[in-house]
Coordinates of C-alpha atoms and ligand atoms in Angstrom, one line a residue:
L1 CA 69.2 13.3 -33.7
T2 CA 70.7 16.2 -35.3
K3 CA 69.2 18.9 -33.3
D4 CA 69.9 17.0 -29.9
R5 CA 73.6 16.6 -30.5
Y6 CA 74.3 19.5 -32.7
P7 CA 72.1 22.5 -31.9
V8 CA 72.5 24.6 -34.9
K9 CA 70.4 27.5 -36.6
R10 CA 69.4 27.7 -40.2
G11 CA 71.4 30.3 -42.1
N12 CA 69.5 33.0 -44.0
Y13 CA 69.5 31.2 -47.3
A14 CA 66.6 31.4 -50.0
I15 CA 63.8 28.8 -49.6
I16 CA 63.4 27.0 -52.9
N17 CA 60.4 28.0 -54.9
D18 CA 58.7 26.6 -58.1
Q19 CA 60.6 29.2 -60.3
D20 CA 64.0 27.7 -58.8
V21 CA 62.8 24.2 -59.8
A22 CA 62.0 25.3 -63.2
K23 CA 65.3 26.8 -63.7
F24 CA 67.1 23.7 -62.5
E25 CA 64.8 21.7 -65.0
S26 CA 66.0 24.1 -67.8
I27 CA 69.5 23.5 -67.0
L28 CA 69.2 19.6 -66.5
E29 CA 66.8 17.2 -68.2
K30 CA 63.6 17.0 -66.0
H31 CA 64.4 13.5 -64.6
R32 CA 67.7 14.7 -63.2
V33 CA 65.8 17.1 -61.0
I34 CA 64.5 15.0 -58.2
T35 CA 61.9 16.3 -55.7
G36 CA 59.6 14.7 -53.1
E37 CA 59.7 11.3 -51.6
E38 CA 62.7 10.1 -53.7
T39 CA 64.9 12.8 -52.0
Q40 CA 64.8 10.6 -48.7
G41 CA 68.1 8.7 -49.1
Y42 CA 70.0 11.8 -50.1
N43 CA 69.1 13.3 -46.7
I44 CA 70.6 10.8 -44.2
D45 CA 74.3 9.9 -43.8
W46 CA 75.6 6.5 -43.6
I47 CA 75.7 6.3 -39.9
G48 CA 72.4 7.9 -39.4
S49 CA 73.7 10.8 -37.5
V50 CA 72.4 13.6 -39.5
R51 CA 69.0 13.9 -41.3
G52 CA 68.4 16.9 -43.6
S53 CA 65.1 18.1 -45.0
S54 CA 66.0 18.8 -48.6
N55 CA 63.3 18.6 -51.1
V56 CA 65.6 19.0 -54.2
V57 CA 68.3 16.7 -55.4
L58 CA 70.1 17.7 -58.8
K59 CA 72.0 15.2 -60.9
P60 CA 74.4 17.0 -63.3
K61 CA 76.3 15.1 -66.0
T62 CA 78.9 17.9 -67.1
T63 CA 81.1 20.5 -65.5
E64 CA 79.1 23.1 -67.5
E65 CA 75.8 22.0 -65.9
V66 CA 77.4 22.1 -62.4
S67 CA 78.7 25.7 -63.4
E68 CA 75.3 26.8 -64.4
I69 CA 73.6 25.3 -61.2
L70 CA 76.1 27.2 -58.9
K71 CA 76.1 30.5 -60.8
Y72 CA 72.2 30.3 -60.3
C73 CA 72.4 29.1 -56.6
N74 CA 74.8 31.7 -55.9
S75 CA 72.7 34.6 -57.4
R76 CA 69.8 33.4 -55.4
K77 CA 71.7 32.4 -52.1
I78 CA 70.5 29.0 -52.2
A79 CA 72.8 26.6 -50.1
V80 CA 73.9 23.5 -51.6
V81 CA 75.6 20.3 -50.4
P82 CA 77.8 18.3 -53.0
Q83 CA 77.2 14.5 -52.4
G84 CA 79.3 11.7 -53.6
G85 CA 78.7 8.1 -52.6
N86 CA 77.3 9.4 -49.2
T87 CA 79.6 7.2 -47.2
G88 CA 81.1 10.0 -45.3
L89 CA 81.3 9.4 -41.5
V90 CA 81.3 13.1 -40.3
G91 CA 77.8 14.2 -41.4
G92 CA 79.5 16.3 -44.2
S93 CA 77.6 14.7 -47.2
V94 CA 74.0 15.4 -46.4
P95 CA 71.9 18.6 -45.9
V96 CA 71.5 19.9 -42.3
F97 CA 68.3 21.9 -43.2
D98 CA 67.1 22.2 -46.8
E99 CA 70.3 22.6 -48.7
V100 CA 69.9 21.6 -52.4
V101 CA 71.9 18.2 -52.8
I102 CA 74.2 18.3 -55.9
S103 CA 74.7 14.5 -56.5
M104 CA 77.8 13.6 -58.6
S105 CA 76.7 10.2 -59.3
L106 CA 76.0 10.8 -63.0
M107 CA 79.4 12.4 -63.6
N108 CA 81.1 9.0 -63.7
Q109 CA 83.0 8.9 -66.9
I110 CA 86.7 7.8 -67.2
E111 CA 88.3 10.0 -69.9
R112 CA 91.6 8.5 -70.5
I113 CA 94.0 5.9 -68.8
D114 CA 97.6 6.4 -69.9
E115 CA 99.3 3.1 -69.3
Y116 CA 102.8 4.4 -69.8
S117 CA 102.6 7.4 -67.4
G118 CA 100.0 5.8 -65.2
I119 CA 98.0 9.1 -65.3
V120 CA 94.2 8.5 -65.2
R121 CA 91.9 11.3 -66.0
C122 CA 88.2 10.8 -64.9
Q123 CA 85.1 12.7 -63.8
S124 CA 84.6 12.9 -59.9
G125 CA 81.6 10.7 -59.7
V126 CA 83.4 7.4 -60.6
V127 CA 82.9 4.8 -57.9
L128 CA 86.4 3.8 -56.4
E129 CA 85.7 0.0 -57.2
A130 CA 84.8 0.8 -60.8
L131 CA 87.8 2.9 -61.3
E132 CA 90.0 0.3 -59.9
A133 CA 88.4 -2.3 -62.2
N134 CA 89.1 -0.1 -65.2
V135 CA 92.5 0.8 -64.5
R136 CA 93.4 -2.8 -63.6
E137 CA 92.8 -3.7 -67.3
K138 CA 95.9 -1.4 -68.2
N139 CA 97.8 -3.2 -65.3
L140 CA 97.5 -0.1 -63.0
C141 CA 95.9 0.2 -59.5
V142 CA 94.2 3.2 -57.8
P143 CA 96.5 4.5 -55.1
L144 CA 94.0 4.0 -52.3
D145 CA 91.7 1.4 -51.0
L146 CA 88.8 1.6 -48.3
G147 CA 86.0 -0.5 -47.1
A148 CA 83.5 1.8 -48.8
K149 CA 85.0 1.4 -52.3
G150 CA 81.6 -0.2 -53.5
S151 CA 79.9 3.1 -53.1
C152 CA 82.3 6.0 -52.5
H153 CA 83.3 8.2 -55.4
I154 CA 86.8 9.2 -56.3
G155 CA 85.6 12.8 -56.0
G156 CA 84.4 12.2 -52.5
N157 CA 87.8 10.5 -51.6
V158 CA 89.6 13.6 -52.9
S159 CA 87.1 15.9 -51.1
T160 CA 87.8 14.2 -47.8
N161 CA 91.4 13.4 -48.6
A162 CA 90.7 9.8 -47.6
G163 CA 93.3 7.7 -46.3
G164 CA 92.3 4.0 -46.4
L165 CA 94.1 0.7 -46.1
R166 CA 97.2 1.4 -48.2
L167 CA 98.3 4.8 -47.3
I168 CA 101.4 3.3 -46.0
R169 CA 102.5 2.2 -49.4
Y170 CA 100.9 4.9 -51.8
G171 CA 100.9 7.9 -49.6
N172 CA 98.4 10.8 -49.4
L173 CA 96.1 11.9 -52.1
H174 CA 97.8 15.2 -52.1
G175 CA 100.5 13.3 -53.7
S176 CA 98.8 11.1 -56.0
V177 CA 96.3 13.6 -57.4
L178 CA 98.0 15.5 -60.2
G179 CA 95.2 17.7 -61.3
V180 CA 91.7 19.0 -60.3
E181 CA 88.9 20.6 -62.2
A182 CA 86.5 22.2 -59.8
V183 CA 83.7 24.7 -60.0
L184 CA 83.5 27.6 -57.7
A185 CA 80.4 28.9 -55.8
N186 CA 80.0 31.6 -58.6
G187 CA 80.1 29.1 -61.3
Q188 CA 83.6 29.8 -62.4
I189 CA 85.3 26.5 -63.7
M190 CA 88.9 26.2 -62.3
N191 CA 90.8 23.9 -64.8
L192 CA 93.8 22.9 -62.6
M193 CA 94.1 19.6 -64.6
S194 CA 97.6 18.3 -65.3
N195 CA 98.9 15.4 -67.3
F196 CA 102.3 15.4 -65.6
K197 CA 103.8 14.5 -62.2
K198 CA 106.0 17.7 -62.6
D199 CA 104.2 21.0 -62.9
N200 CA 105.7 23.7 -60.8
T201 CA 104.0 26.7 -62.2
G202 CA 102.8 29.2 -59.4
F203 CA 100.8 28.3 -56.4
H204 CA 99.5 24.8 -56.3
L205 CA 95.8 25.6 -56.2
K206 CA 94.6 22.0 -56.5
H207 CA 95.5 21.3 -52.9
L208 CA 92.8 23.7 -51.8
F209 CA 90.1 21.2 -53.1
I210 CA 91.7 18.2 -51.7
G211 CA 90.2 17.6 -48.3
S212 CA 88.2 20.7 -48.0
E213 CA 84.9 18.6 -48.2
G214 CA 83.0 20.6 -50.7
S215 CA 83.4 23.8 -48.8
L216 CA 85.6 25.6 -51.4
G217 CA 84.3 24.2 -54.6
I218 CA 82.6 21.2 -56.4
V219 CA 85.3 18.9 -57.8
T220 CA 84.2 17.7 -61.3
K221 CA 87.3 16.1 -62.8
L222 CA 90.6 14.6 -61.6
A223 CA 94.0 13.6 -63.0
I224 CA 95.4 10.8 -60.7
H225 CA 98.7 9.1 -60.8
C226 CA 97.9 5.2 -60.6
P227 CA 101.0 2.9 -59.9
T228 CA 101.5 -0.3 -61.6
A229 CA 99.3 -2.9 -60.3
P230 CA 101.2 -5.4 -58.0
Q231 CA 101.8 -8.9 -59.6
A232 CA 101.9 -10.7 -56.2
V233 CA 99.9 -9.9 -53.2
N234 CA 100.4 -11.8 -49.9
L235 CA 98.7 -11.5 -46.6
A236 CA 99.6 -12.4 -42.9
F237 CA 97.0 -12.4 -40.3
V238 CA 98.5 -12.6 -36.8
G239 CA 97.3 -12.9 -33.1
V240 CA 99.3 -10.6 -30.6
E241 CA 99.3 -10.8 -26.7
N242 CA 99.8 -7.1 -25.8
Y243 CA 100.1 -3.6 -27.5
Q244 CA 103.9 -3.4 -27.0
N245 CA 104.2 -6.5 -29.1
V246 CA 102.0 -4.8 -31.8
L247 CA 104.6 -2.0 -31.9
D248 CA 107.5 -4.2 -32.0
T249 CA 106.0 -6.5 -34.7
F250 CA 105.2 -3.3 -36.7
L251 CA 108.8 -2.4 -36.5
L252 CA 110.1 -5.9 -37.4
A253 CA 107.8 -5.9 -40.5
K254 CA 109.1 -2.5 -41.8
K255 CA 112.7 -3.9 -41.4
E256 CA 112.1 -7.4 -42.9
L257 CA 109.4 -6.7 -45.6
G258 CA 110.6 -3.1 -46.5
E259 CA 109.6 -2.0 -49.9
I260 CA 106.9 -4.8 -50.4
L261 CA 104.9 -3.8 -47.3
S262 CA 101.6 -2.3 -48.5
S263 CA 99.2 -2.4 -45.5
V264 CA 99.5 -2.7 -41.7
E265 CA 96.2 -2.8 -39.8
M266 CA 95.4 -3.5 -36.2
I267 CA 92.2 -4.9 -34.8
D268 CA 91.6 -5.4 -31.0
E269 CA 89.6 -8.6 -29.7
L270 CA 86.2 -6.7 -29.4
S271 CA 86.2 -5.2 -32.9
L272 CA 87.0 -8.6 -34.4
G273 CA 84.4 -10.1 -32.3
C274 CA 81.8 -7.8 -33.9
S275 CA 82.6 -8.4 -37.4
T276 CA 83.0 -12.3 -37.1
T277 CA 79.8 -12.5 -35.1
M278 CA 77.6 -9.9 -37.0
C279 CA 78.9 -11.2 -40.5
N280 CA 79.2 -14.7 -39.6
I281 CA 82.9 -14.8 -40.6
Q282 CA 85.1 -17.7 -39.2
S283 CA 88.4 -16.3 -38.1
P284 CA 91.5 -18.6 -38.9
L285 CA 92.8 -17.9 -35.4
Q286 CA 91.8 -18.4 -32.0
T287 CA 91.1 -15.4 -29.5
Y288 CA 93.9 -13.0 -28.9
P289 CA 93.7 -9.3 -27.3
F290 CA 95.0 -7.9 -30.6
Y291 CA 95.3 -9.0 -34.3
M292 CA 97.4 -7.5 -36.9
I293 CA 97.1 -7.6 -40.8
F294 CA 100.3 -7.3 -42.8
E295 CA 99.8 -7.0 -46.7
T296 CA 102.8 -7.3 -49.2
S297 CA 102.4 -6.2 -52.8
G298 CA 105.3 -6.9 -55.1
S299 CA 106.4 -8.4 -58.4
N300 CA 107.5 -11.9 -57.6
N301 CA 105.3 -14.2 -55.6
A302 CA 108.0 -16.8 -54.4
H303 CA 110.2 -14.0 -53.3
D304 CA 107.5 -12.2 -51.4
E305 CA 105.8 -15.4 -49.9
E306 CA 109.4 -16.4 -48.6
K307 CA 110.0 -12.8 -47.0
L308 CA 106.6 -12.9 -45.5
T309 CA 107.0 -16.3 -44.0
N310 CA 110.4 -15.5 -42.6
F311 CA 108.9 -12.4 -41.1
L312 CA 106.3 -14.4 -39.4
N313 CA 108.8 -16.9 -38.2
N314 CA 111.0 -14.4 -36.7
A315 CA 108.2 -12.7 -35.0
M316 CA 107.1 -15.7 -33.5
E317 CA 110.6 -16.8 -32.4
K318 CA 110.9 -13.3 -30.7
S319 CA 107.5 -14.0 -29.1
L320 CA 106.1 -10.9 -30.6
V321 CA 103.4 -12.8 -32.3
A322 CA 101.6 -15.7 -30.6
D323 CA 100.1 -17.2 -33.9
G324 CA 99.5 -16.4 -37.4
V325 CA 98.7 -17.4 -41.0
V326 CA 100.1 -16.4 -44.3
T327 CA 98.2 -16.7 -47.5
N328 CA 97.9 -15.6 -51.0
E329 CA 94.8 -17.5 -51.8
S330 CA 92.1 -14.9 -52.8
A331 CA 89.3 -16.6 -50.9
K332 CA 91.3 -16.6 -47.6
M333 CA 92.6 -13.0 -48.2
K334 CA 89.0 -11.8 -48.7
T335 CA 88.0 -13.5 -45.5
I336 CA 90.8 -11.7 -43.7
W337 CA 90.0 -8.3 -45.2
E338 CA 86.2 -8.8 -44.5
M339 CA 86.9 -9.2 -40.8
R340 CA 88.7 -5.8 -40.9
E341 CA 86.6 -3.9 -43.4
R342 CA 83.2 -4.8 -42.0
I343 CA 83.7 -3.9 -38.5
A344 CA 82.0 -0.5 -39.1
E345 CA 78.9 -2.1 -40.6
S346 CA 78.9 -4.7 -37.8
L347 CA 79.0 -1.9 -35.1
L348 CA 76.2 -0.1 -36.8
K349 CA 73.9 -3.2 -36.7
M350 CA 74.5 -3.5 -33.0
G351 CA 73.4 0.0 -32.0
Y352 CA 74.3 3.6 -31.9
C353 CA 78.0 4.3 -32.5
F354 CA 80.0 7.4 -31.3
K355 CA 83.0 7.1 -33.8
Y356 CA 86.3 8.7 -33.5
D357 CA 89.0 8.8 -36.2
I358 CA 92.1 10.2 -34.6
S359 CA 95.8 10.3 -35.1
L360 CA 97.9 9.6 -32.0
P361 CA 101.6 8.9 -31.4
L362 CA 102.1 5.2 -31.8
S363 CA 103.4 5.0 -28.2
H364 CA 100.1 6.1 -27.0
F365 CA 98.1 4.8 -29.7
Y366 CA 95.7 2.3 -27.9
E367 CA 95.7 3.4 -24.2
I368 CA 92.8 5.6 -24.7
V369 CA 90.6 2.6 -25.5
P370 CA 90.8 1.1 -21.9
V371 CA 90.8 4.6 -20.4
L372 CA 87.4 5.4 -22.2
R373 CA 86.2 1.9 -21.4
E374 CA 86.8 2.8 -17.7
R375 CA 85.2 6.3 -18.0
V376 CA 81.7 5.2 -19.7
G377 CA 81.6 2.0 -17.6
D378 CA 78.5 -0.1 -18.5
L379 CA 76.8 2.8 -20.1
A380 CA 78.3 1.6 -23.2
K381 CA 77.9 -2.0 -24.6
I382 CA 81.4 -1.9 -26.2
V383 CA 84.3 0.4 -26.4
C384 CA 86.7 -0.9 -28.9
G385 CA 89.7 0.2 -31.2
Y386 CA 91.1 -0.7 -34.6
G387 CA 92.6 0.9 -37.6
H388 CA 95.5 1.9 -39.6
V389 CA 98.3 1.5 -37.1
G390 CA 101.0 2.0 -39.9
D391 CA 99.6 5.5 -40.1
S392 CA 99.2 6.2 -36.4
N393 CA 95.4 6.3 -37.1
L394 CA 93.1 4.8 -34.6
H395 CA 89.1 4.3 -35.1
L396 CA 87.8 4.2 -31.6
N397 CA 84.1 3.4 -31.3
V398 CA 81.7 3.7 -28.3
L399 CA 78.7 1.5 -29.0
C400 CA 75.4 2.0 -27.1
D401 CA 71.8 1.0 -27.6
S402 CA 70.8 4.5 -28.8
F403 CA 72.1 7.9 -28.7
N404 CA 72.1 9.3 -25.2
K405 CA 73.3 12.5 -23.7
E406 CA 75.1 11.0 -20.7
I407 CA 77.5 9.0 -22.8
Y408 CA 77.9 11.9 -25.2
S409 CA 79.0 14.3 -22.3
L410 CA 81.4 11.6 -21.0
V411 CA 83.1 11.1 -24.4
E412 CA 83.0 14.5 -25.9
P413 CA 85.1 16.6 -25.6
F414 CA 87.1 14.2 -23.5
V415 CA 88.4 12.2 -26.5
F416 CA 89.4 15.4 -28.4
E417 CA 91.1 16.9 -25.3
Y418 CA 93.1 13.7 -24.7
T419 CA 94.1 13.7 -28.4
S420 CA 95.0 17.2 -28.2
K421 CA 97.3 16.7 -25.0
L422 CA 99.1 14.2 -27.1
N423 CA 99.4 16.6 -30.0
G424 CA 97.4 14.2 -32.1
S425 CA 94.7 15.1 -34.8
V426 CA 90.9 15.2 -34.0
S427 CA 90.3 13.9 -37.7
A428 CA 93.0 11.5 -39.1
E429 CA 91.2 10.9 -42.5
H430 CA 87.3 11.2 -42.2
G431 CA 87.3 15.1 -42.1
I432 CA 85.6 17.5 -39.9
G433 CA 82.1 17.6 -41.6
F434 CA 79.2 18.5 -39.4
H435 CA 80.3 16.7 -36.3
K436 CA 83.6 18.4 -35.6
P437 CA 83.8 22.1 -36.5
K438 CA 83.6 22.9 -32.7
Y439 CA 86.7 20.6 -32.1
L440 CA 89.0 22.0 -35.0
H441 CA 90.8 24.3 -32.6
F442 CA 92.1 21.2 -30.7
S443 CA 94.2 20.6 -33.9
K444 CA 94.6 24.0 -35.7
S445 CA 95.6 27.2 -34.3
K446 CA 93.5 30.4 -34.1
E447 CA 95.6 31.8 -36.9
A448 CA 95.3 28.9 -39.2
I449 CA 91.3 28.8 -38.7
D450 CA 91.3 32.5 -39.5
M451 CA 93.3 31.9 -42.7
M452 CA 90.9 29.2 -43.6
R453 CA 87.9 31.6 -43.0
Q454 CA 89.7 34.1 -45.3
L455 CA 89.9 31.6 -48.1
K456 CA 86.3 30.5 -47.6
T457 CA 85.2 34.3 -47.8
L458 CA 87.3 34.8 -51.0
M459 CA 86.2 31.7 -52.6
D460 CA 82.5 31.5 -51.5
P461 CA 81.6 35.0 -50.2
N462 CA 77.9 33.9 -49.9
E463 CA 78.7 30.7 -48.1
I464 CA 76.5 28.5 -50.1
L465 CA 78.8 25.6 -50.3
N466 CA 78.1 23.0 -47.7
P467 CA 77.3 25.5 -44.9
Y468 CA 77.6 24.3 -41.2
K469 CA 80.4 22.1 -42.1
V470 CA 84.2 22.1 -41.5
L471 CA 84.6 25.7 -40.2
P472 CA 83.2 26.5 -36.7
P473 CA 80.6 29.4 -36.9
L474 CA 82.1 32.9 -36.4
N475 CA 80.4 33.5 -33.0
K476 CA 82.0 30.4 -31.4
Ligands
FAD1 P1 80.4 11.6 -49.7 O1 80.3 10.9 -48.3 O2 79.3 11.8 -50.5 O3 80.9 13.2 -49.2 C1 82.0 13.4 -48.3 C2 82.4 14.8 -48.3 O4 82.8 15.3 -49.5 C3 81.1 15.7 -48.1 O5 81.5 16.9 -47.4 C4 80.7 16.0 -49.6 O6 80.0 17.3 -49.5 C5 82.1 16.3 -50.2 N1 81.9 15.8 -51.7 C6 81.7 14.6 -52.1 N2 81.9 14.6 -53.5 C7 82.4 16.0 -53.9 C8 82.7 16.5 -55.0 N3 82.7 16.0 -56.2 N4 83.2 17.9 -54.9 C9 83.3 18.5 -53.8 N5 82.9 17.9 -52.7 C10 82.5 16.7 -52.7 N6 87.4 7.0 -45.1 C11 88.9 6.9 -45.1 O7 89.6 8.0 -45.2 N7 89.5 5.8 -44.9 C12 88.8 4.6 -44.7 O8 89.5 3.6 -44.5 C13 87.4 4.5 -44.6 N8 86.7 3.3 -44.6 C14 85.4 3.5 -44.6 C15 84.6 2.2 -44.6 C16 83.2 2.3 -44.6 C17 82.5 1.0 -44.4 C18 82.6 3.4 -44.6 C19 81.0 3.5 -44.8 C20 83.2 4.6 -44.7 C21 84.8 4.6 -44.7 N9 85.4 5.8 -44.8 C22 86.8 5.9 -44.9 C23 84.7 7.1 -45.0 C24 84.3 7.6 -46.5 O9 84.2 6.4 -47.2 C25 85.2 8.5 -47.1 O10 85.2 9.9 -46.2 C26 85.0 8.7 -48.5 O11 86.1 9.4 -49.1 C27 83.8 9.5 -48.9 O12 83.6 9.3 -50.2 P2 82.1 9.6 -50.7 O13 82.1 9.7 -52.4 O14 81.1 8.7 -50.2 O15 81.7 11.1 -50.3
S2G2 C1 88.0 2.1 -41.6 C2 85.7 3.6 -41.4 C3 84.9 2.9 -40.5 C4 84.9 3.3 -39.1 O1 87.2 1.1 -41.4 O2 89.2 2.2 -41.9 O3 88.0 4.5 -41.8 O4 84.3 2.6 -38.3 C5 87.3 3.4 -41.1 O5 85.4 4.3 -38.8
ZN3 ZN1 89.9 4.1 -41.8

């Protein structure tokens, strides 16, 4: 898989020997140095697009242990890959060759939840769903939600600057992450933690670790501002006849729901067909070319339900929406979210997926789907599109029986050239990882990439942190 799609040569990093393993066992307890068979699962990514051959997985529990490990690896020029929940979709979380995996899964302690300020301090290996459950006890919510919440770590979310289903309401992690503790390649611990929303003291270095995908340092702790949990959540699931109506319904929602709007998702007919069929879910609506989910989160159920129902009635009166349901019953809301959140796993069950996570201007948001469908013809089983229309972020998927070079050459670099012509982004929220360094130039200037490289050289001169990822190799 890896070599076919991404021809790449191993860098001149050290080959792990017994002394190295003994050293790691002296830093960690023996059982937290994993070798042999047990390392399998850490070597392959969620979509099965990259398989490494690492034979060493380390499981630190403290920042100091991470520092010791990196100091040693840096001195020996041993390449490492930080790994959170391994739900990343761009091949960034697994070894390409024999890099040592540093799994953050045991760094899962929540240090403090301050209910007054909403500021939560925790280690980076806390699973998103567990963090959400804990902060809810103090009537707070984590300012992001995504389908991988059961496995992904908050540290992985920060390292990929994950977007998710509620970015339209809570914004980007660059805004809600108030502090970061990270360990640099040489083992230096950078304490950039903060207990305040306001801290204008020099350069804001924390942002370097948000979205740099483990290539500038290993995130060990976070301080996150968690908003007050909504007292009332309502959902509308609607059927729409054409994309222009999707746009106009989105506009109406922003006007009529305003401050309580917390999510706007779009699903095309084929995408919904995948999740309802593969996960055996009964959609509450008949078939339409498009579906949309509108979620409201507020403090007064009667008020919100009335607003949402009025919005739906108006949208139908204006013939923007063909049909729709409104609910705040948790079982019904769960079904609606499952239809959206389980599309990815459904596609994966159906074959090999070329996945594109792109930002496009809303006026041209969907047309790439029929254009690509036409281009690949019956070489592909399904070409479908869904995603965070509220953030102009489309998830475009080309499903075929197995990886084949003919389809690959038809879709890449076509999708990225198309995106670039519209001044879109070749990676809206998933990051660059291993799949997209060669396409970075479609969305970033030469000067910007050169500056990224200067920062990389300053912070990781031996290039041991997550090699082969994010930045294109120099000779390209
Ligand atoms: P991993 O996959 O383990 O790692 C991701 C990257 O971060 C890698 O480069 C890794 O080296 C690095 N990394 C991980 N932890 C650290 C650390 N502590 N310090 C430094 N570097 C680190 N993404 C979205 O943005 N929005 C979505 O809506 C969304 N939905 C998804 C739905 C499903 C079903 C799945 C499978 C994935 C989805 N994703 C989504 C992608 C993925 O969940 C996110 O990228 C997530 O943030 C990855 O977190 P993780 O802990 O699994 O990180
Ligand atoms: C989502 C992840 C899944 C995919 O569901 O919002 O970010 O298929 C995506 O890309
Ligand atoms: Zn997404």
